[in-house]
Structure formats: C-alpha cells, structure tokens
Tab-separated table of C-alpha atoms in Angstrom:
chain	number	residue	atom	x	y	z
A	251	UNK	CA	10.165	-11.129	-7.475
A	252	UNK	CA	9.867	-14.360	-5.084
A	253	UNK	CA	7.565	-16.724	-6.212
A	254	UNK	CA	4.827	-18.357	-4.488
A	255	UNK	CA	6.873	-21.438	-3.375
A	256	UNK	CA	9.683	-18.590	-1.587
A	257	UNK	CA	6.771	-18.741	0.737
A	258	UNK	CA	7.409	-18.656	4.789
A	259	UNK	CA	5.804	-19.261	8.288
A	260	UNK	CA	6.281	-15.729	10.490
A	261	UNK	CA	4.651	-17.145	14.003
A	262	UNK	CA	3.084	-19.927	12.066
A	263	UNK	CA	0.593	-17.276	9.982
A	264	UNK	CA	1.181	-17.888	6.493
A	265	UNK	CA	1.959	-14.876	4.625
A	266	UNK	CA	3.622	-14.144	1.256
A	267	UNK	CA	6.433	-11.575	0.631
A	268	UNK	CA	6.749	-9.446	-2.364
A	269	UNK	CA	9.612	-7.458	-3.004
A	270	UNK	CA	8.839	-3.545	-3.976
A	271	UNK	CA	9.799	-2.573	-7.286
A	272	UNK	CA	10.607	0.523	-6.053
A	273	UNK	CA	12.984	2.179	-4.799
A	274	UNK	CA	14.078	1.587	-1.011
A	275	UNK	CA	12.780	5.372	0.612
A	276	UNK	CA	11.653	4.081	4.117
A	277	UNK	CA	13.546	6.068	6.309
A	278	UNK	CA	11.713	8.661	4.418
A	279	UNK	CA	7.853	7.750	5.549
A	280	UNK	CA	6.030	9.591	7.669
A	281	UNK	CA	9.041	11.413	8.999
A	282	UNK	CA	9.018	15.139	8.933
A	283	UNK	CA	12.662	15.861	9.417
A	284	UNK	CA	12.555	14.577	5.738
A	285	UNK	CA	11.134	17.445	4.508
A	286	UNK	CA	7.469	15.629	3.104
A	287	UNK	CA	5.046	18.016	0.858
A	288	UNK	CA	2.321	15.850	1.474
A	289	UNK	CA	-0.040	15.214	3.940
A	290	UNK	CA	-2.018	11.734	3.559
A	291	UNK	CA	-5.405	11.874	5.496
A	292	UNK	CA	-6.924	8.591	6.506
A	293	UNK	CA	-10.253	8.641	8.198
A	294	UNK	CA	-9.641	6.560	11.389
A	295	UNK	CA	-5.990	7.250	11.802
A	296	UNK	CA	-4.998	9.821	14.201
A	297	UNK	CA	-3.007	11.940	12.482
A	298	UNK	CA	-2.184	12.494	8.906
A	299	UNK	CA	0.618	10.357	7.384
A	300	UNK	CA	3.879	12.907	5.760
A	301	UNK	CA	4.330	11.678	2.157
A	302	UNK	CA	6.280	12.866	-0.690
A	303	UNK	CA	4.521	13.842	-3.985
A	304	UNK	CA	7.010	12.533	-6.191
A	305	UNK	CA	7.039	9.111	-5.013
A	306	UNK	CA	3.453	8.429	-4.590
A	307	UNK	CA	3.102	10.149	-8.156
A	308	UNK	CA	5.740	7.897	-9.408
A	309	UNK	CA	4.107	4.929	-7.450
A	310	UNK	CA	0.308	5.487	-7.727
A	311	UNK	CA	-1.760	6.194	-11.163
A	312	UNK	CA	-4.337	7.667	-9.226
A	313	UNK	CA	-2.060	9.860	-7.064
A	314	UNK	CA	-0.861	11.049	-9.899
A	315	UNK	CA	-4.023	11.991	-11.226
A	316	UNK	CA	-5.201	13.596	-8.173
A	317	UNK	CA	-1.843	15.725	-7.633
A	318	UNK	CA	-2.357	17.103	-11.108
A	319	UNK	CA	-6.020	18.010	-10.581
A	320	UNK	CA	-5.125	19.573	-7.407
A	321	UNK	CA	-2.384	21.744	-9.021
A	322	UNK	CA	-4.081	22.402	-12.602
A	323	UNK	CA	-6.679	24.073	-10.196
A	324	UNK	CA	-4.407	25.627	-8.126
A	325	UNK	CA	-6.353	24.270	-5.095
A	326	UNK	CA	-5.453	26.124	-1.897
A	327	UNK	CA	-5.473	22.048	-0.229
A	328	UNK	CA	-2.574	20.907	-2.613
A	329	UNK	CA	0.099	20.019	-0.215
A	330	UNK	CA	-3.134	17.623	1.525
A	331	UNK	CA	-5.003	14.029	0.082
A	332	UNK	CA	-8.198	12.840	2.035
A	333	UNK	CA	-8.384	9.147	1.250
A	334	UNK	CA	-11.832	8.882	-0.021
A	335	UNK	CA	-12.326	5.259	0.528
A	336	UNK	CA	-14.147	3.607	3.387
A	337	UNK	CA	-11.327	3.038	6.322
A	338	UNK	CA	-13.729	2.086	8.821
A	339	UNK	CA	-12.223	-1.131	9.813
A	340	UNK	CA	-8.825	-1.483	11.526
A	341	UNK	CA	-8.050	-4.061	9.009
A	342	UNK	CA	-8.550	-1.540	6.070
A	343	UNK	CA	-6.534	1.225	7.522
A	344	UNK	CA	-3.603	-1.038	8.144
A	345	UNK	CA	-3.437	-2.290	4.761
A	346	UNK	CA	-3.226	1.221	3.467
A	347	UNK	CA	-0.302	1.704	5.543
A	348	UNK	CA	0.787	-1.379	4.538
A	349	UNK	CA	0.635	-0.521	0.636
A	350	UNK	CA	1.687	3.188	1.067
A	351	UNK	CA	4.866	1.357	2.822
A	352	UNK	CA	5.332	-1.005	-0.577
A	353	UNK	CA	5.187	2.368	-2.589
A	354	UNK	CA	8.224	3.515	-0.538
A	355	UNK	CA	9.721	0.646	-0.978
A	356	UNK	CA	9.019	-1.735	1.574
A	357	UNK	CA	8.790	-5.488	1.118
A	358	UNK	CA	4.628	-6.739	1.004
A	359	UNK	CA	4.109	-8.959	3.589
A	360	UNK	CA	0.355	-10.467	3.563
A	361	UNK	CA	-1.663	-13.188	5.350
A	362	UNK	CA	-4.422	-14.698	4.402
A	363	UNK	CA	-5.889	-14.301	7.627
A	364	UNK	CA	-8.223	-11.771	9.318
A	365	UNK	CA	-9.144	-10.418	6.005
A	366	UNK	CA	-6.078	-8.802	4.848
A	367	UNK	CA	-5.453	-10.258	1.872
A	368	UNK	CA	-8.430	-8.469	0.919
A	369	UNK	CA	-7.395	-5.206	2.396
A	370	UNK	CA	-4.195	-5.358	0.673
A	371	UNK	CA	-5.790	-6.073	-2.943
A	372	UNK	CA	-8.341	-3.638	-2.291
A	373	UNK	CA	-5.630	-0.382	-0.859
A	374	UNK	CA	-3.405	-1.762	-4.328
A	375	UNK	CA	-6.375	-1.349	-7.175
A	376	UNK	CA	-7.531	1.842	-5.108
A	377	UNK	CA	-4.463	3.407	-5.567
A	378	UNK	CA	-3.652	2.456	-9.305
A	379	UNK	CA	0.317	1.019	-7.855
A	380	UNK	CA	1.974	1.271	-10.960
A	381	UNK	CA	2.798	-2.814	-10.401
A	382	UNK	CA	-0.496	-3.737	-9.742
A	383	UNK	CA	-0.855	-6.517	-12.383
A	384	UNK	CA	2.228	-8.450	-11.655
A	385	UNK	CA	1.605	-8.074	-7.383
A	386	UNK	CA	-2.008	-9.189	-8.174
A	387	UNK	CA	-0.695	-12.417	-9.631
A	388	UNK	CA	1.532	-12.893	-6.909
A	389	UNK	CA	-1.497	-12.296	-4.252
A	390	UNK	CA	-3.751	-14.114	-5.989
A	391	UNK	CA	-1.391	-17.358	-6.620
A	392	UNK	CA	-1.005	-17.248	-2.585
A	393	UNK	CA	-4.724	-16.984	-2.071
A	394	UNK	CA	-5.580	-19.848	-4.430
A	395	UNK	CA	-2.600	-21.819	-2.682
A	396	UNK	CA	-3.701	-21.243	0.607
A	397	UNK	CA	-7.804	-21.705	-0.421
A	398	UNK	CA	-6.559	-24.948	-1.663
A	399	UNK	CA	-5.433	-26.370	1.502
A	400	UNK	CA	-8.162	-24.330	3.861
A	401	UNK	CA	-11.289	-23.301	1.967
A	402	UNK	CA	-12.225	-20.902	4.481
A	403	UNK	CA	-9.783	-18.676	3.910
C-alpha cells in the first residue's frame, strides 16, 4: 500500500489513495449482464445496487454474517440487503458507494473535505472490510497530516 507521503493534489483537494487488497472485479459492479445475486438497498439511492455474494462475503465480516443469517433461515429476502444505517446525507451514501467500490477492488480515494473522510471511516467499520485495521491507519495518518496543517479539517 502507498504511504501517506505517495500523497497527491486531484483539482487541488487533497485526498489520499489506497490501493484495494482485493481483487480488481469492477467491471463487475452494479452491472446486471454480470449475472449479480445480490441486491444492495440504500435508503436514498434510487435504485438498488447489483452485488455479488461472494465478494462482499469475502470482503465484509458483517456481510458475511448477514448472508449466513439470511440463508440459515432460509429467508424468502436472501438474494436482497437493506443497509440499516442512516444514509440520509448525500455525503454518507456516496461513501458507501465509495467503499462497496474498494471491496470490488477499486482504488480508495478520500478527501478530507466536506466530511468524507468521515463517511468513508464510518461505511469501512460498518461493514467489518476485512482490511479495516491497516486502511484505518492509512486514513487516519492522512487526517492527522492534513489536521496538522488546517485544524479545521
């Protein structure tokens, strides 16, 4: 993983980039000519993202936990995940994306600004991502960096 010096300016925002320790499925999010068995509901978005159970199991701790729930009781929802956490805020719905993207294997890209640092951290410990620990330190070395030279972030 980059570390917080790999740092760069995209439009003059700071951000930081970490890489996704997984592996690289894009073309297969949210795209159902790629057969998904999973539909991701998030309160505020307009329709419900198509995921594939084995990589958010393989991704997410809690996803995990919540796909075998759903099929130890033989739920007649399986194939469908409400989000149960607040999404009221644009900001909080597009760092969801924005983490459900890492979990397919899409670079992180954060700013410190507009409160989506936050967002991010909040979307990665919701979701139990299997890499949380070492992507914390990575976020959290950025926020302290960029704290340092502008407290109000």
């Amino acid at each position: 993983m980059p570390n917080s010096s790999d740092q760069v300016t995209h439009s003059e925002r700071p951000h930081v980039e970490v890489s996704s320790p997984f592996g690289n499925n894009m073309e297969m999010f949210n795209d159902d000519g790629m057969f998904p068995d999973l539909e991701f509901v998030i309160p505020g978005l307009a329709s419900p993202l198509l995921l594939h159970r084995g990589i958010m199991a393989r991704s997410s701790r809690l996803m995990q936990g919540l796909l075998k729930a759903k099929r130890s009781a033989q739920s007649a929802d399986a194939s469908q995940i409400q989000w149960m956490f607040d999404t009221s805020k644009d900001v909080d719905r597009a760092a969801l994306v924005k983490v459900l993207r890492f979990c397919y294997g899409e670079t992180l890209n954060v700013s410190a600004e507009g409160g989506e640092l936050c967002a991010v951290v909040a979307a990665l410990c919701r979701l139990q991502v299997i890499c949380l620990e070492e992507t914390l330190k990575r976020l959290t070395a950025f926020a302290v960096e960029q704290a340092e030279k502008d407290l109000t972030v």
